[in-house]
CSV table of C-alpha atoms and ligand atoms in Angstrom, one decimal:
chain,number,residue,atom,x,y,z
A,64,MET,CA,-14.7,-18.1,-1.5
A,65,LYS,CA,-15.0,-18.3,-5.1
A,66,GLU,CA,-12.1,-17.4,-7.6
A,67,ILE,CA,-11.4,-13.7,-8.1
A,68,LEU,CA,-11.7,-12.7,-11.9
A,69,GLN,CA,-9.7,-9.5,-11.3
A,70,ASP,CA,-6.7,-11.7,-10.6
A,71,LEU,CA,-6.4,-12.8,-14.3
A,72,SER,CA,-4.0,-11.0,-16.7
A,73,ARG,CA,-5.6,-9.8,-20.0
A,74,GLU,CA,-4.0,-13.0,-21.6
A,75,GLU,CA,-5.5,-15.3,-19.0
A,76,LEU,CA,-9.0,-13.6,-19.5
A,77,ASP,CA,-8.5,-14.4,-23.2
A,78,ALA,CA,-7.9,-18.1,-22.6
A,79,LEU,CA,-11.0,-18.2,-20.3
A,80,VAL,CA,-13.3,-16.7,-22.7
A,81,SER,CA,-12.2,-19.2,-25.2
A,82,GLU,CA,-12.6,-22.1,-22.7
A,83,LEU,CA,-16.3,-20.9,-22.0
A,84,GLY,CA,-16.6,-21.2,-26.0
A,85,GLU,CA,-17.4,-17.4,-26.4
A,86,LYS,CA,-16.1,-15.1,-29.2
A,87,PRO,CA,-12.8,-13.5,-28.3
A,88,PHE,CA,-14.4,-9.8,-28.3
A,89,ARG,CA,-16.2,-10.7,-25.3
A,90,ALA,CA,-12.9,-10.7,-23.4
A,91,ALA,CA,-12.2,-7.2,-24.3
A,92,GLN,CA,-15.9,-6.2,-23.3
A,93,ILE,CA,-15.1,-8.0,-19.9
A,94,TYR,CA,-11.9,-6.4,-19.4
A,95,GLU,CA,-13.2,-2.9,-20.0
A,96,GLY,CA,-16.1,-3.3,-17.8
A,97,LEU,CA,-13.6,-4.9,-14.9
A,98,MET,CA,-11.3,-2.0,-15.3
A,99,GLN,CA,-14.2,0.5,-15.0
A,100,GLY,CA,-14.9,-1.0,-11.6
A,101,ARG,CA,-17.9,-2.8,-12.6
A,102,ARG,CA,-19.0,-6.2,-11.0
A,103,ILE,CA,-19.5,-9.0,-13.0
A,104,SER,CA,-23.4,-8.8,-12.5
A,105,GLU,CA,-23.0,-5.3,-14.2
A,106,LEU,CA,-21.0,-6.6,-17.3
A,107,PRO,CA,-22.8,-5.9,-20.6
A,108,VAL,CA,-22.6,-9.5,-21.6
A,109,PRO,CA,-25.4,-12.0,-22.7
A,110,TYR,CA,-27.1,-13.4,-19.6
A,111,GLY,CA,-25.8,-17.0,-20.0
A,112,MET,CA,-22.2,-15.8,-20.1
A,113,ARG,CA,-22.8,-13.6,-16.9
A,114,SER,CA,-24.2,-16.7,-15.1
A,115,ALA,CA,-21.5,-18.8,-16.2
A,116,LEU,CA,-18.7,-16.2,-14.9
A,117,LEU,CA,-20.9,-15.8,-11.5
A,118,ALA,CA,-20.8,-19.4,-10.9
A,119,ARG,CA,-17.0,-19.5,-10.8
A,120,PHE,CA,-15.9,-16.0,-9.8
A,121,GLU,CA,-17.0,-13.5,-7.0
A,122,ASP,CA,-19.3,-10.9,-8.2
A,123,GLU,CA,-17.8,-8.2,-5.9
A,124,PRO,CA,-14.3,-9.0,-4.6
A,125,VAL,CA,-14.1,-5.5,-2.8
A,126,HIS,CA,-17.1,-3.5,-1.5
A,127,ILE,CA,-16.9,-0.2,-0.2
A,128,LEU,CA,-18.4,-0.6,3.3
A,129,GLU,CA,-17.6,3.0,4.6
A,130,VAL,CA,-16.0,6.2,3.8
A,131,PHE,CA,-14.7,8.6,6.6
A,132,THR,CA,-13.7,12.0,5.1
A,133,SER,CA,-11.1,14.1,7.0
A,134,ALA,CA,-11.1,17.7,7.6
A,135,ASP,CA,-8.0,17.9,5.2
A,136,GLY,CA,-10.2,16.1,2.7
A,137,THR,CA,-8.4,12.7,2.9
A,138,ARG,CA,-10.8,9.9,2.6
A,139,LYS,CA,-10.4,6.7,4.5
A,140,TYR,CA,-12.2,3.5,3.0
A,141,LEU,CA,-13.3,0.5,4.9
A,142,PHE,CA,-13.4,-2.4,2.3
A,143,ARG,CA,-15.3,-5.6,2.8
A,144,LEU,CA,-14.0,-8.7,1.1
A,145,ALA,CA,-15.9,-11.5,-0.4
A,146,ASP,CA,-15.2,-13.7,2.6
A,147,GLY,CA,-16.4,-10.9,5.3
A,148,ASN,CA,-12.7,-9.8,6.1
A,149,VAL,CA,-12.2,-5.9,6.1
A,150,VAL,CA,-9.3,-4.0,4.9
A,151,GLU,CA,-8.7,-0.4,4.7
A,152,GLY,CA,-7.4,2.4,2.2
A,153,VAL,CA,-6.8,5.9,2.2
A,154,LEU,CA,-7.2,8.5,-0.8
A,155,MET,CA,-5.2,11.7,-0.5
A,156,ALA,CA,-5.4,14.7,-2.7
A,157,TYR,CA,-2.1,16.5,-3.7
A,158,LYS,CA,-1.6,19.1,-6.3
A,159,TYR,CA,-0.4,16.6,-8.8
A,160,GLY,CA,-3.2,14.2,-8.3
A,161,ASN,CA,-4.9,11.5,-6.1
A,162,THR,CA,-2.7,9.1,-4.3
A,163,GLN,CA,-4.5,5.8,-3.1
A,164,CYS,CA,-2.8,3.9,-0.4
A,165,VAL,CA,-3.8,0.2,-0.7
A,166,SER,CA,-3.7,-3.0,1.7
A,167,THR,CA,-1.8,-6.2,0.6
A,168,GLN,CA,-2.7,-8.3,3.4
A,169,VAL,CA,-5.4,-8.7,6.1
A,170,GLY,CA,-3.5,-7.9,9.0
A,171,CYS,CA,0.1,-8.3,9.2
A,172,ARG,CA,2.7,-10.7,10.9
A,173,MET,CA,5.6,-8.1,10.9
A,174,GLY,CA,5.0,-7.0,14.6
A,175,CYS,CA,6.1,-3.5,14.4
A,176,ALA,CA,5.6,-1.8,17.8
A,177,PHE,CA,4.0,1.3,16.7
A,178,CYS,CA,1.6,-0.1,14.1
A,179,ALA,CA,-1.9,-0.8,14.2
A,180,SER,CA,-2.1,-3.4,11.4
A,181,THR,CA,0.0,-6.1,13.2
A,182,LEU,CA,-2.2,-6.1,16.3
A,183,ASN,CA,-4.0,-9.5,15.6
A,184,GLY,CA,-1.4,-10.8,13.4
A,185,LEU,CA,-1.8,-11.9,9.7
A,186,VAL,CA,-5.2,-13.3,8.8
A,187,ARG,CA,-4.4,-13.9,5.0
A,188,ASN,CA,-2.8,-12.5,2.0
A,189,LEU,CA,-4.9,-10.6,-0.4
A,190,THR,CA,-5.0,-11.9,-4.0
A,191,ALA,CA,-3.6,-9.6,-6.8
A,192,GLY,CA,-7.4,-8.9,-7.9
A,193,GLU,CA,-8.3,-7.8,-4.4
A,194,ILE,CA,-5.5,-5.4,-4.2
A,195,LEU,CA,-6.3,-4.2,-7.7
A,196,SER,CA,-10.1,-4.1,-7.0
A,197,GLN,CA,-9.4,-1.6,-4.1
A,198,ILE,CA,-8.2,0.9,-6.9
A,199,LEU,CA,-10.9,0.1,-9.3
A,200,VAL,CA,-13.9,0.5,-7.0
A,201,VAL,CA,-12.5,3.9,-5.4
A,202,ASN,CA,-11.6,5.3,-9.1
A,203,ARG,CA,-15.3,4.6,-10.0
A,204,GLU,CA,-16.6,6.0,-6.8
A,205,GLN,CA,-14.6,9.2,-7.5
A,206,GLY,CA,-16.2,9.3,-11.2
A,207,GLY,CA,-13.0,8.1,-12.8
A,208,THR,CA,-12.9,5.9,-15.8
A,209,ARG,CA,-10.4,3.5,-17.2
A,210,LYS,CA,-8.9,6.3,-19.3
A,211,GLN,CA,-9.8,9.5,-17.2
A,212,ARG,CA,-8.5,8.2,-14.0
A,213,ALA,CA,-9.4,9.9,-10.8
A,214,VAL,CA,-6.8,7.9,-8.9
A,215,THR,CA,-3.4,8.7,-10.4
A,216,ASN,CA,-0.9,7.5,-7.9
A,217,VAL,CA,-0.9,4.3,-5.8
A,218,VAL,CA,1.3,3.4,-2.7
A,219,LEU,CA,1.3,0.1,-1.2
A,220,MET,CA,1.2,1.4,2.5
A,221,GLY,CA,-1.9,0.2,4.0
A,222,SER,CA,-2.3,-2.9,6.0
A,223,GLY,CA,0.2,-5.6,5.3
A,224,GLU,CA,3.7,-6.1,4.2
A,225,PRO,CA,3.8,-6.3,0.3
A,226,LEU,CA,7.1,-8.4,0.0
A,227,ASP,CA,5.6,-10.9,2.5
A,228,ASN,CA,2.8,-11.5,-0.3
A,229,TYR,CA,5.4,-11.3,-3.1
A,230,GLU,CA,3.8,-13.3,-5.7
A,231,ASN,CA,0.2,-11.9,-5.6
A,232,THR,CA,1.9,-8.2,-5.2
A,233,LEU,CA,3.9,-8.8,-8.2
A,234,ARG,CA,0.9,-9.9,-10.3
A,235,PHE,CA,-1.1,-6.9,-9.1
A,236,LEU,CA,1.7,-4.6,-10.2
A,237,ARG,CA,1.8,-6.2,-13.6
A,238,ASN,CA,-2.0,-6.0,-13.9
A,239,LEU,CA,-2.1,-2.3,-12.7
A,240,THR,CA,0.6,-1.1,-15.1
A,241,ARG,CA,-0.3,-2.9,-18.2
A,242,GLU,CA,-1.2,-0.8,-21.5
A,243,GLY,CA,-5.0,-1.2,-22.0
A,244,GLY,CA,-5.8,-1.7,-18.4
A,245,ILE,CA,-6.2,1.0,-15.8
A,246,CYS,CA,-2.6,1.6,-16.7
A,247,ILE,CA,-1.2,3.5,-13.8
A,248,SER,CA,2.6,3.9,-14.6
A,249,ALA,CA,5.1,2.2,-12.4
A,250,ARG,CA,6.7,5.5,-11.8
A,251,ASN,CA,3.6,6.5,-9.9
A,252,VAL,CA,3.6,3.6,-7.8
A,253,SER,CA,5.4,3.3,-4.3
A,254,LEU,CA,6.0,-0.1,-2.8
A,255,SER,CA,6.8,0.2,1.0
A,256,THR,CA,8.7,-2.5,3.0
A,257,CYS,CA,9.9,-3.1,6.4
A,258,GLY,CA,13.0,-4.4,4.8
A,259,LEU,CA,12.7,-8.0,3.7
A,260,VAL,CA,16.0,-8.1,2.1
A,261,PRO,CA,15.9,-11.4,-0.1
A,262,GLN,CA,12.6,-10.1,-1.8
A,263,MET,CA,14.0,-6.7,-2.2
A,264,TYR,CA,16.8,-8.2,-4.5
A,265,ALA,CA,14.1,-10.3,-6.2
A,266,LEU,CA,12.0,-6.9,-6.8
A,267,ALA,CA,15.0,-5.3,-8.2
A,268,ASP,CA,15.4,-8.2,-10.7
A,269,GLU,CA,11.8,-8.0,-11.9
A,270,GLY,CA,12.8,-4.7,-13.8
A,271,ILE,CA,9.7,-2.6,-12.8
A,272,PRO,CA,10.5,1.1,-12.5
A,273,LEU,CA,8.5,1.7,-9.2
A,274,ASN,CA,9.5,3.6,-6.3
A,275,LEU,CA,11.2,1.5,-3.4
A,276,THR,CA,10.3,2.9,0.0
A,277,VAL,CA,11.9,1.2,3.1
A,278,SER,CA,10.6,1.7,6.7
A,279,LEU,CA,13.8,2.4,8.6
A,280,HIS,CA,12.7,4.2,11.8
A,281,ALA,CA,16.0,3.6,13.6
A,282,THR,CA,19.8,4.4,13.2
A,283,ASP,CA,21.2,1.2,14.6
A,284,ASP,CA,20.3,-2.5,14.8
A,285,ALA,CA,19.8,-2.7,18.4
A,286,GLU,CA,17.4,0.3,18.3
A,287,ARG,CA,15.6,-1.0,15.3
A,288,ARG,CA,15.0,-4.5,16.8
A,289,ARG,CA,13.2,-2.8,19.9
A,290,ILE,CA,10.4,-1.5,17.5
A,291,MET,CA,10.8,-3.5,14.3
A,292,PRO,CA,11.0,-7.4,15.1
A,293,VAL,CA,12.1,-8.0,11.3
A,294,ALA,CA,15.3,-6.4,12.2
A,295,LYS,CA,16.3,-9.5,14.2
A,296,ALA,CA,16.4,-11.0,10.6
A,297,TYR,CA,18.1,-8.3,8.6
A,298,SER,CA,20.5,-5.7,9.7
A,299,ILE,CA,20.5,-2.1,8.4
A,300,ALA,CA,23.7,-2.7,6.7
A,301,GLU,CA,22.1,-5.6,4.7
A,302,ILE,CA,19.1,-3.3,3.9
A,303,LEU,CA,21.4,-0.6,2.5
A,304,LYS,CA,23.0,-3.2,0.4
A,305,ALA,CA,19.9,-4.3,-1.2
A,306,CYS,CA,18.8,-0.7,-1.6
A,307,SER,CA,22.3,-0.2,-3.7
A,308,TYR,CA,21.3,-3.2,-5.8
A,309,TYR,CA,18.0,-1.7,-6.3
A,310,PHE,CA,19.5,1.5,-7.8
A,311,GLU,CA,22.1,-0.3,-9.6
A,312,LYS,CA,19.2,-2.5,-11.6
A,313,THR,CA,16.6,0.3,-12.0
A,314,GLY,CA,18.4,3.7,-11.9
A,315,ARG,CA,15.8,4.8,-9.3
A,316,ARG,CA,16.6,6.6,-6.3
A,317,TYR,CA,15.0,4.9,-3.1
A,318,ILE,CA,13.2,6.5,-0.2
A,319,PHE,CA,13.4,5.8,3.5
A,320,GLU,CA,10.3,6.3,5.9
A,321,TYR,CA,11.4,7.4,9.3
A,322,SER,CA,8.5,7.9,11.7
A,323,LEU,CA,9.4,10.2,14.6
A,324,ILE,CA,8.7,8.5,18.1
A,325,ALA,CA,9.4,10.7,21.2
A,326,GLY,CA,12.2,9.6,23.3
A,327,GLU,CA,13.0,6.8,20.8
A,328,ASN,CA,14.7,7.8,17.5
A,329,CYS,CA,14.5,11.6,17.2
A,330,ASP,CA,17.1,13.5,19.0
A,331,GLU,CA,20.6,15.1,17.7
A,332,ALA,CA,22.6,11.9,18.1
A,333,HIS,CA,19.9,10.1,15.8
A,334,ALA,CA,20.0,12.8,13.2
A,335,ALA,CA,23.8,12.7,13.1
A,336,ARG,CA,24.0,8.9,13.0
A,337,LEU,CA,21.1,8.7,10.1
A,338,ALA,CA,22.9,11.4,8.0
A,339,ALA,CA,26.1,9.4,8.5
A,340,LEU,CA,24.4,6.1,7.4
A,341,LEU,CA,23.0,8.0,4.3
A,342,LYS,CA,25.6,10.4,3.2
A,343,GLY,CA,26.1,10.1,-0.4
A,344,ARG,CA,23.5,7.7,-1.3
A,345,PRO,CA,20.9,8.3,-4.1
A,346,CYS,CA,17.9,8.4,-1.5
A,347,HIS,CA,15.4,10.7,0.0
A,348,VAL,CA,14.2,10.5,3.5
A,349,ASN,CA,10.4,10.9,4.3
A,350,LEU,CA,9.8,11.9,8.0
A,351,ILE,CA,6.4,11.6,9.7
A,352,ARG,CA,5.4,12.2,13.2
A,353,LEU,CA,4.1,9.0,14.4
A,354,ASN,CA,0.5,8.7,14.4
A,355,ALA,CA,-0.1,7.4,17.9
A,356,VAL,CA,-2.3,4.2,18.2
A,357,LYS,CA,-4.4,3.9,21.1
A,358,GLU,CA,-3.4,0.2,21.8
A,359,ARG,CA,0.3,1.1,21.5
A,360,ALA,CA,2.4,2.8,24.3
A,361,LEU,CA,4.5,5.0,21.7
A,362,ALA,CA,4.0,8.7,21.2
A,363,SER,CA,4.8,11.0,18.5
A,364,ALA,CA,7.6,13.6,18.5
A,365,ASP,CA,6.0,17.1,18.7
A,366,GLU,CA,6.3,19.6,15.9
A,367,ARG,CA,9.2,21.5,17.0
A,368,GLN,CA,11.2,18.3,17.6
A,369,ALA,CA,10.3,17.4,14.1
A,370,TYR,CA,11.5,20.4,12.4
A,371,ARG,CA,14.7,20.2,14.2
A,372,PHE,CA,15.4,16.9,13.1
A,373,LEU,CA,14.6,17.7,9.7
A,374,GLY,CA,16.9,21.0,9.9
A,375,MET,CA,19.7,18.5,11.0
A,376,LEU,CA,19.4,16.2,8.2
A,377,GLU,CA,19.2,19.0,5.7
A,378,LYS,CA,22.3,20.7,7.0
A,379,SER,CA,24.1,17.5,6.7
A,380,GLY,CA,23.4,17.3,2.8
A,381,ILE,CA,20.4,14.7,3.3
A,382,SER,CA,17.3,15.1,1.0
A,383,ALA,CA,14.3,14.9,3.4
A,384,THR,CA,10.8,16.1,3.9
A,385,LEU,CA,8.5,16.2,6.8
A,386,ARG,CA,5.3,14.9,5.5
A,387,ARG,CA,2.0,16.4,6.8
A,388,GLN,CA,0.0,14.0,9.0
A,389,MET,CA,-2.9,13.5,6.9
A,390,GLY,CA,-6.3,12.2,7.9
A,391,ALA,CA,-5.1,12.0,11.6
A,392,ASP,CA,-8.6,12.8,12.6
A,393,ILE,CA,-10.1,9.7,11.0
A,394,GLY,CA,-7.6,7.0,12.1
A,395,GLY,CA,-5.4,7.7,9.0
A,396,ALA,CA,-2.5,5.3,10.0
A,397,CYS,CA,-2.0,1.9,9.1
A,398,GLY,CA,-4.6,-0.6,10.5
A,399,GLN,CA,-6.3,1.9,12.6
A,400,LEU,CA,-9.6,1.8,11.1
A,401,ARG,CA,-9.7,-1.8,10.8
A,402,ALA,CA,-8.6,-2.3,14.4
A,403,SER,CA,-11.2,0.1,15.6
A,404,TYR,CA,-14.0,-1.6,13.1
A,405,LEU,CA,-12.9,-5.0,14.8
A,406,GLY,CA,-12.9,-3.7,18.3
A,407,ALA,CA,-16.6,-2.1,17.7
A,408,ALA,CA,-17.6,-5.6,16.4
A,409,ASP,CA,-16.3,-7.3,19.5
A,410,GLY,CA,-18.4,-4.9,21.6
A,411,GLY,CA,-15.3,-2.7,22.1
A,412,GLN,CA,-15.3,1.2,22.0
A,413,GLU,CA,-16.5,3.7,19.7
A,414,THR,CA,-15.4,3.3,16.0
A,415,LYS,CA,-15.1,6.7,14.9
A,416,GLU,CA,-12.5,9.1,16.5
A,417,GLU,CA,-13.9,12.6,17.0
A,418,ARG,CA,-12.2,15.9,16.7
B,530,LIG,N1,4.6,-3.3,5.6
B,530,LIG,C1,5.1,-2.1,4.8
B,530,LIG,C2,3.9,-1.0,4.3
B,530,LIG,C3,2.9,-0.7,5.3
B,530,LIG,S1,3.2,0.5,6.5
B,530,LIG,C4,6.1,-1.4,5.6
B,530,LIG,O1,6.5,-1.5,6.7
B,530,LIG,O2,6.8,-0.4,5.1
B,530,LIG,C5,3.4,2.0,5.8
B,530,LIG,C6,4.2,3.0,6.4
B,530,LIG,O3,3.4,3.5,7.7
B,530,LIG,C7,5.6,2.3,7.0
B,530,LIG,O4,6.4,3.1,6.8
B,530,LIG,C8,5.1,2.1,8.5
B,530,LIG,O5,6.4,2.0,9.2
B,530,LIG,C9,4.5,3.2,8.9
B,530,LIG,N2,3.5,3.3,9.9
B,530,LIG,C10,2.8,2.2,10.5
B,530,LIG,N3,2.1,2.6,11.6
B,530,LIG,C11,2.4,3.9,11.8
B,530,LIG,C12,2.0,5.0,12.7
B,530,LIG,N4,1.1,4.5,13.8
B,530,LIG,N5,2.4,6.2,12.5
B,530,LIG,C13,3.3,6.5,11.6
B,530,LIG,N6,3.7,5.7,10.6
B,530,LIG,C14,3.1,4.5,10.8
């Protein structure tokens, strides 16, 4: 694979343009074009310069291969990377804007028992520019521009563990939030982690005011180890301590994701234990009914059970919401689309789910 031009910061782009012996205003032109989601071959620069860039950089690091639209309006994207790997993303329409969910790795090595992203392990990290380009191409496809954005919010909740790809994720966040770029405010960005404690501390020290989300899914360590191998490395107590540090450093409350899995983590005792763990903390709990993955044995809690769980948390004074399952009819959960795409490529089953 060639280099990725979208990896560069604005300052690095200036340096590149001067290295190519071109006038400084060309950097501004290139940057503007890239932020509009253009390919290098579409940039309004002289032929010689385009050729020089194309010799060294990928023309189109992220290509929209397929789009699936759910009955609820959620759009699921399958992206092809320059080396032929595929990753997925989702665009969800809310009252306040459009939230795009992006992937940070091809596959994942965290091994969570309910998740489709990790089925074939980690293939490779995405570069900062590959993460950013997912947003640039969707923003363009949706008719957005650099200034009039169609994508207003970003969640790092697609395939991969962002903190397992720390350097590239950080570079992406800096380029995403920079003035003059696509400039999505860090306050409109959520980073979700399975709880890599040392990197949570490092992130807190970066001073980026994003929303930190931690995938908890269990109320004690033994239970958590059963569904999340990362729990063998870090305890819930250590995670909570890192969350407190995050709050201390950024003043931002943090969020817990809790997927309701039938017979696993959502009876009354679990609700009571979760409430006791989180009581008095500046946090919020996002409950979501598990999106059952066909390769996995785990099943979702039913709706009644989900509302009962929510009610019990609320009664204990815990701020919580039960999220709608969006795009469940189009393989909306992490890694489902890529898994079905790879399955089909191997001569497996039908790719699209039907309803
Ligand atoms: N690796 C990061 C971010 C990607 S997963 C993390 O673990 O947080 C984004 C969220 O979706 C996590 O909370 C994850 O646990 C959850 N998730 C994954 N597969 C799911 C499924 N099948 N149903 C419901 N939630 C799922």
